[in-house]
Coordinates of N, CA, C and O in Angstrom, one line a residue:
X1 N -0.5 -10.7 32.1 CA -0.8 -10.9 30.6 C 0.5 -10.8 29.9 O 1.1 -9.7 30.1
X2 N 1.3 -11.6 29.1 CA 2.0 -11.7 28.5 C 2.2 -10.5 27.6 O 1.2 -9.8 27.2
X3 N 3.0 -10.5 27.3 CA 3.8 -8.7 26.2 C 3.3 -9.4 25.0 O 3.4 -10.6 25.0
X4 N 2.7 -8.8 24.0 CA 2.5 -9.1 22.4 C 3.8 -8.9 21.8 O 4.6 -8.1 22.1
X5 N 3.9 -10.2 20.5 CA 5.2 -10.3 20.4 C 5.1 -9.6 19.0 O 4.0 -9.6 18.4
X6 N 6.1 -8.8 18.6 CA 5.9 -7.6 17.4 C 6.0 -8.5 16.0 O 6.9 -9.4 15.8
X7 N 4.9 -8.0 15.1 CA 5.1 -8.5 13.7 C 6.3 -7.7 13.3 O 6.7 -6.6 13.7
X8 N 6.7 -8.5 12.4 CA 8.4 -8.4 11.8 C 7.7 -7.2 10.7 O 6.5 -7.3 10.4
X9 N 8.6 -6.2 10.2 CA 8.0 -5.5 9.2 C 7.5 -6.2 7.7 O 6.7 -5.9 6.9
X10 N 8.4 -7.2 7.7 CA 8.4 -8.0 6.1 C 7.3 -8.4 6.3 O 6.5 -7.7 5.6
X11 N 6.7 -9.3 7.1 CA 5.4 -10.0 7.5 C 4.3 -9.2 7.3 O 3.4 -9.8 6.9
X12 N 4.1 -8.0 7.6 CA 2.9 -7.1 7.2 C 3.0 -6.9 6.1 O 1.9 -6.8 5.5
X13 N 4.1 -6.6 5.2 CA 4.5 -6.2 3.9 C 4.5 -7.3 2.7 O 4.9 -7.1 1.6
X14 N 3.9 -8.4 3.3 CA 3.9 -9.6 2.9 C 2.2 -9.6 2.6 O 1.3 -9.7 1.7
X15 N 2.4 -9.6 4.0 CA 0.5 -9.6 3.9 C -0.4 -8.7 3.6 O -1.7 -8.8 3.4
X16 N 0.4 -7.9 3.5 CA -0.6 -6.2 3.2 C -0.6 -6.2 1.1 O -1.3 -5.7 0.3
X17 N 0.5 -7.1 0.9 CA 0.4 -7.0 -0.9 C -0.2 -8.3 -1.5 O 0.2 -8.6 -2.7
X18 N -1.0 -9.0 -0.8 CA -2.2 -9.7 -1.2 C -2.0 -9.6 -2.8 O -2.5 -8.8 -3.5
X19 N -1.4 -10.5 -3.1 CA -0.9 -11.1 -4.8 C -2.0 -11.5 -5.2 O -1.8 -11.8 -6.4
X20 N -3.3 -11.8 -4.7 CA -4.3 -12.3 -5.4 C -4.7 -12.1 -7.0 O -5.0 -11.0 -7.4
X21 N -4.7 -13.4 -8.0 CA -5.5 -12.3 -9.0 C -6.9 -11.6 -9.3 O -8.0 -12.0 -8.7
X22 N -6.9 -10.6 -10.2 CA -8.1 -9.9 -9.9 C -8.3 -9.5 -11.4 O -7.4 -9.1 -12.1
X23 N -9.7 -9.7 -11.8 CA -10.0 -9.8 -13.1 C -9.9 -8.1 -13.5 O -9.9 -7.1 -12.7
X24 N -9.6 -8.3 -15.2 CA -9.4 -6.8 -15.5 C -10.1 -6.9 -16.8 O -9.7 -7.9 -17.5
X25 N -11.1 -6.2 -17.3 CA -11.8 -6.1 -18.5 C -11.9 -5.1 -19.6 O -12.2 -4.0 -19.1
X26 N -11.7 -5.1 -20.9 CA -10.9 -4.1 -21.6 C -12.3 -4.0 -22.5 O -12.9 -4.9 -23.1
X27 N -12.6 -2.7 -22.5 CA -13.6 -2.9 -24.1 C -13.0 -2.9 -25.3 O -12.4 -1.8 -25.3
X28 N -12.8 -3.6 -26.6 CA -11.8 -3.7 -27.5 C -12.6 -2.7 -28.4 O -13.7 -2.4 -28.3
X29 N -11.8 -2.4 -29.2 CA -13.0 -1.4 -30.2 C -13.9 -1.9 -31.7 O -14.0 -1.3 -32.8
X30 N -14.5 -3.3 -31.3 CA -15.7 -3.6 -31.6 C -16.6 -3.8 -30.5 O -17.5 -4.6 -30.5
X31 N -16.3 -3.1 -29.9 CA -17.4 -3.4 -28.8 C -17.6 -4.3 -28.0 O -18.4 -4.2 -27.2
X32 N -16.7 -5.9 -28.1 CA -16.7 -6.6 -27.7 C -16.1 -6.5 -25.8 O -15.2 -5.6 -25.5
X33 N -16.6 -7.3 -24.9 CA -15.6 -7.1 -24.1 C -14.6 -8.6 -24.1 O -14.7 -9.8 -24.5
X34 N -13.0 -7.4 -23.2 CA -12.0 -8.7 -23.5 C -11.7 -8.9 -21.6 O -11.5 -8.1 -20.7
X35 N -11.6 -10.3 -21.5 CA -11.8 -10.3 -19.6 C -9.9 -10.9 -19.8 O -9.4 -11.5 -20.8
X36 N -9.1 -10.6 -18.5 CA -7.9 -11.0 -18.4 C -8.1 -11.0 -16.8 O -8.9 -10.4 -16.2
X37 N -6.9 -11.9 -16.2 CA -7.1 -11.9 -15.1 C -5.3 -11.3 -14.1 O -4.4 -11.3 -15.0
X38 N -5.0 -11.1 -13.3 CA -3.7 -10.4 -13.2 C -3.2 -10.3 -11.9 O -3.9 -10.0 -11.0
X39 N -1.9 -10.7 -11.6 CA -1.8 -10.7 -10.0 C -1.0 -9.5 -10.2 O -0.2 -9.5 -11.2
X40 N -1.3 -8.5 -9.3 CA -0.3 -7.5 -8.8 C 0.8 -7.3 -9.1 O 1.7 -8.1 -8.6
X41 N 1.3 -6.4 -9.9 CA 2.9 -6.3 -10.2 C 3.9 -5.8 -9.2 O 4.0 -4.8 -8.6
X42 N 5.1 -7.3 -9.1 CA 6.4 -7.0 -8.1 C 7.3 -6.5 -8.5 O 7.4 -6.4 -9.8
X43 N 8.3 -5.8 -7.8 CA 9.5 -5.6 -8.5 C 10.6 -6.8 -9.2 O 11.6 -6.6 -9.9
X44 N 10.3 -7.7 -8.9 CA 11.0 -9.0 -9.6 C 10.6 -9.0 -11.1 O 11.3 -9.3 -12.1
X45 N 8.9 -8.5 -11.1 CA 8.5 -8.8 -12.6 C 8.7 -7.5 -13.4 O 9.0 -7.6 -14.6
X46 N 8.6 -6.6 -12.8 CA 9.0 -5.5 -13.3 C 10.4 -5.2 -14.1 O 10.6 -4.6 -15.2
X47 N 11.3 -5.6 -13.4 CA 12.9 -6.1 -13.6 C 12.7 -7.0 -14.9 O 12.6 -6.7 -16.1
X48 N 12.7 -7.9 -14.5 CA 12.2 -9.1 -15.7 C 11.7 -8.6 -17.0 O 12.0 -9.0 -18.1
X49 N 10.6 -7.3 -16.7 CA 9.8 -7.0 -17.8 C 10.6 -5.9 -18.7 O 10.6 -5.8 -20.0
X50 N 11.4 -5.0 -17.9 CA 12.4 -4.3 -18.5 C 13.9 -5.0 -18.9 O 14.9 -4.5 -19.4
X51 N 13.6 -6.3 -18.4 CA 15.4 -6.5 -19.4 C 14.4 -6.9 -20.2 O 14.2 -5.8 -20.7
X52 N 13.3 -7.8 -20.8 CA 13.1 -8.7 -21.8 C 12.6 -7.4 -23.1 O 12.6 -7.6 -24.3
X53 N 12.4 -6.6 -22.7 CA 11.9 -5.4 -23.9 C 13.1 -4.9 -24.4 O 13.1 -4.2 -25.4
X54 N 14.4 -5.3 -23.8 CA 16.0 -5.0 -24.3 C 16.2 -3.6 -25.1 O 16.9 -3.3 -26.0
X55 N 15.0 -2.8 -24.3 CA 15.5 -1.4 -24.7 C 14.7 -0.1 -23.4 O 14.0 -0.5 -22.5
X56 N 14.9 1.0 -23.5 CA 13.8 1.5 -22.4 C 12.8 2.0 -23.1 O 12.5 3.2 -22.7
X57 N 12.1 1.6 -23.9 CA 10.4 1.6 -24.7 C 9.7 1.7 -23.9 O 9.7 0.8 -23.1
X58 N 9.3 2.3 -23.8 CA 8.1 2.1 -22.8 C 6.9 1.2 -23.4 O 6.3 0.4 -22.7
X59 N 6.6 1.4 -24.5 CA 5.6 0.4 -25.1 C 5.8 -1.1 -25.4 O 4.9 -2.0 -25.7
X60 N 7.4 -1.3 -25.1 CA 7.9 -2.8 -25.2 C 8.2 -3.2 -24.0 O 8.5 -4.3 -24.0
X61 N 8.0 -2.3 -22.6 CA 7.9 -2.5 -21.5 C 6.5 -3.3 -20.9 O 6.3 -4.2 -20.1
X62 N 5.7 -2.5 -21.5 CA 4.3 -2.9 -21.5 C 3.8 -4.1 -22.4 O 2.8 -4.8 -22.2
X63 N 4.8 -4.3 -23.4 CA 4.1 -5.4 -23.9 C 4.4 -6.8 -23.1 O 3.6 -7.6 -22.7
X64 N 5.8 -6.8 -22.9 CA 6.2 -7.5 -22.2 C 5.7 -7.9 -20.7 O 6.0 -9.0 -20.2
X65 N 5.0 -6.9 -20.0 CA 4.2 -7.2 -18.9 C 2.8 -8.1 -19.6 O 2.5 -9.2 -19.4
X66 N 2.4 -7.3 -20.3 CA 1.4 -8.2 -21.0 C 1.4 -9.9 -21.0 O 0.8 -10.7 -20.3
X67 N 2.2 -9.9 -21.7 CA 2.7 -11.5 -22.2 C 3.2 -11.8 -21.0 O 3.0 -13.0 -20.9
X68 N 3.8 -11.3 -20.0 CA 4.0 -12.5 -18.3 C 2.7 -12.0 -17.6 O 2.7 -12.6 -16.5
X69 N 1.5 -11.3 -17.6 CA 1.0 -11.0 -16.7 C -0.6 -11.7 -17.0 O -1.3 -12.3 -16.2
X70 N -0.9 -11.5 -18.3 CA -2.5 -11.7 -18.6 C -2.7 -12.9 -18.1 O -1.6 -13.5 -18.4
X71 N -3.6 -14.0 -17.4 CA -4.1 -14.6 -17.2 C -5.5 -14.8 -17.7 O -6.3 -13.8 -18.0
X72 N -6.0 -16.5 -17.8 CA -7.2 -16.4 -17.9 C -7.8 -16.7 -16.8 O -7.3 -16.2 -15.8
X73 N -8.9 -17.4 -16.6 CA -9.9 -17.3 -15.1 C -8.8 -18.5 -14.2 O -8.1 -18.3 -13.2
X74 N -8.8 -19.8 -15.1 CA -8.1 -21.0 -14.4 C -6.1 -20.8 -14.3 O -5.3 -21.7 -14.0
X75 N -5.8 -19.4 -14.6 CA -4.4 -19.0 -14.1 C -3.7 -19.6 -15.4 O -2.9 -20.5 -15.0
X76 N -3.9 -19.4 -16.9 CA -3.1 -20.0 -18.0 C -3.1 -18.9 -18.5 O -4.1 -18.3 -18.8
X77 N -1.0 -18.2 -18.7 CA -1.1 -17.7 -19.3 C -2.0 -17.4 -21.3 O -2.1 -18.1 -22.3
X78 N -2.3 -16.4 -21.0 CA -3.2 -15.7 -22.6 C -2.0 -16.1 -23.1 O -1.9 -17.2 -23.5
X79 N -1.1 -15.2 -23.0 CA -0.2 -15.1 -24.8 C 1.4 -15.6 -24.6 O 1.6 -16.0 -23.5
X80 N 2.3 -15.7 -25.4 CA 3.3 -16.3 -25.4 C 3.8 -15.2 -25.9 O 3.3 -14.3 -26.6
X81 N 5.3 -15.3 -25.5 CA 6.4 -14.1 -26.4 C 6.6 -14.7 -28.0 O 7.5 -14.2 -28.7
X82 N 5.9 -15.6 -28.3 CA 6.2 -16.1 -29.7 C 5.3 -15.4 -30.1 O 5.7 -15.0 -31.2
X83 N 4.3 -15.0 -29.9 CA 3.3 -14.0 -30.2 C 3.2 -12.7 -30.0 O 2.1 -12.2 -30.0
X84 N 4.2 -12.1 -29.7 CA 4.7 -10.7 -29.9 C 4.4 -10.0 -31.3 O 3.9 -9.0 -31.6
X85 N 5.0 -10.9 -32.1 CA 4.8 -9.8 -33.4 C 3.7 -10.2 -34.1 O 3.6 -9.7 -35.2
X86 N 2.4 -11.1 -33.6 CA 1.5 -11.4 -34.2 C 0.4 -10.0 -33.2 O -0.6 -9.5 -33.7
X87 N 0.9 -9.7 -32.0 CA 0.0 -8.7 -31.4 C 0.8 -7.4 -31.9 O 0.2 -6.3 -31.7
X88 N 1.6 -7.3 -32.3 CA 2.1 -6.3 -33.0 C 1.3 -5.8 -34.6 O 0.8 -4.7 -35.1
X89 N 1.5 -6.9 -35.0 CA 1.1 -6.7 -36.5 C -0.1 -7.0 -36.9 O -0.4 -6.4 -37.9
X90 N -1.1 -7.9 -36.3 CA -2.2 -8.4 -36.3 C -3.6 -7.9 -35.2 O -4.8 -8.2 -35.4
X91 N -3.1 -7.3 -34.4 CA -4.2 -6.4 -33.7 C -4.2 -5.2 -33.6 O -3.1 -4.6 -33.7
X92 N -5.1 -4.6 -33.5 CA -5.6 -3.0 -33.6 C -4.8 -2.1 -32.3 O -5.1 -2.2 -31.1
X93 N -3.8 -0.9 -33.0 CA -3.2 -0.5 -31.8 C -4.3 0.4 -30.8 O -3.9 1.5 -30.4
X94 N -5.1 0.2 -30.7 CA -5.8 0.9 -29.8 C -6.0 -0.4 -29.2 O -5.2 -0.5 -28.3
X95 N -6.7 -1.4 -29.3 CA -7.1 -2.2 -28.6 C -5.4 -2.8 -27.5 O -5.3 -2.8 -26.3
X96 N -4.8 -3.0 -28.0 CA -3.1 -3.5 -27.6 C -3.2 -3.0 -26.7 O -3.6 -3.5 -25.7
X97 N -2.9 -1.1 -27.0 CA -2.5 0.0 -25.7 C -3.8 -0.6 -25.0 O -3.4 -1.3 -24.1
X98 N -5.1 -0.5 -25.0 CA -5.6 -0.6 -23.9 C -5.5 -1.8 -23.0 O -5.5 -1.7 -21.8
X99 N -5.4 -2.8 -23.6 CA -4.7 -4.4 -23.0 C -3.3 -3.9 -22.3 O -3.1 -4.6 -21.3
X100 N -2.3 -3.0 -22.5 CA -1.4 -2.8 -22.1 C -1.3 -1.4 -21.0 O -0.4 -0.9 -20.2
X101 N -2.6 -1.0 -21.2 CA -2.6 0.1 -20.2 C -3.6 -1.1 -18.7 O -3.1 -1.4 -17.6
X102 N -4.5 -1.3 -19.1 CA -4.7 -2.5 -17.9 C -4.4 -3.2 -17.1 O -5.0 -3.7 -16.1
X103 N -2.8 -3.5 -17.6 CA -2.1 -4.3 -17.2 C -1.2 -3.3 -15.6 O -1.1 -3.4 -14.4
X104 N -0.7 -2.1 -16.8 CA -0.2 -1.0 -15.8 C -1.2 -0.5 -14.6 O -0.7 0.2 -13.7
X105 N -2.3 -0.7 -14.6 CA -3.3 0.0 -13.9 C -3.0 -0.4 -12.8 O -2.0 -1.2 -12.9
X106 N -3.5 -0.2 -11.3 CA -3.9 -0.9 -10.0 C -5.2 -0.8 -9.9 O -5.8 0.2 -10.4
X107 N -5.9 -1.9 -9.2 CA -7.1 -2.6 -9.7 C -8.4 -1.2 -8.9 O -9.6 -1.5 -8.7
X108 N -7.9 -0.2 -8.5 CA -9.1 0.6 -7.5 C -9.1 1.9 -8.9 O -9.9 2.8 -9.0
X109 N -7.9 1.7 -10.1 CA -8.3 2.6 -10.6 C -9.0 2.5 -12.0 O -8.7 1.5 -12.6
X110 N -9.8 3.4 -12.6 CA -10.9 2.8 -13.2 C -9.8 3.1 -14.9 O -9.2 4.1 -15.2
X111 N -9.8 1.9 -15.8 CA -9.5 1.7 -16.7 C -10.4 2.4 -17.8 O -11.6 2.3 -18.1
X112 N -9.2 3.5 -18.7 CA -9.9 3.9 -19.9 C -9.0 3.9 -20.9 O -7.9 4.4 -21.0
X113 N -9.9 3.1 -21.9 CA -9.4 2.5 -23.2 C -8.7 3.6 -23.7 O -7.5 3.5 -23.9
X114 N -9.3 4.7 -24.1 CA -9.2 5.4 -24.7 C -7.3 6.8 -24.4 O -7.0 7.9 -24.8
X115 N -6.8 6.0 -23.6 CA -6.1 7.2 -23.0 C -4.7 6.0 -23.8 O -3.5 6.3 -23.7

């Protein structure tokens, strides 16, 4: 019987972080629900997400995940960075952080608007 030939470490590490996206749903505070959809955060986007907030905000860190990360069902980004200060000035900061905490979440942990 031939020796099994060893998976490379990258190759499990490849396969084990299943980038799939996976829907994430926010209750907004009219009660409405808001559905986004999200592949798993890399350290490439992560990187990306902290120079483009050009400060260490943590809330401009998060917004900025937002705007590269929200998807809709058919994979189009939601929002545009030209729309930063319209989600700034034009929506409810409770609703935002919760859109912005969803984003930070991993998908087994259960999202609350309220935190």
């Amino acid at each position: 019987m031939p020796a099994s030939i060893p998976v490379r470490a990258i190759d499990r590490l490849r396969k084990a972080a299943n980038l799939e996206p996976v829907k994430k749903t926010v209750e907004l505070s009219d009660g409405s629900i808001f559905e986004m959809w999200m592949t798993p955060l890399t350290m490439a986007e992560r990187e990306r997400a902290q120079k483009q907030a050009k400060s260490d905000d943590a809330t401009a860190f998060a917004l900025q995940l937002l705007i590269a990360k929200a998807m809709d069902e058919n994979g189009a980004k939601l929002f545009s960075a030209g729309e930063i200060d319209i989600l700034k000035n034009e929506v409810k900061d409770a609703d935002l952080q919760a859109l912005m905490l969803a984003i930070l979440t991993e998908e087994d942990e259960p999202i609350d608007p309220k935190s």
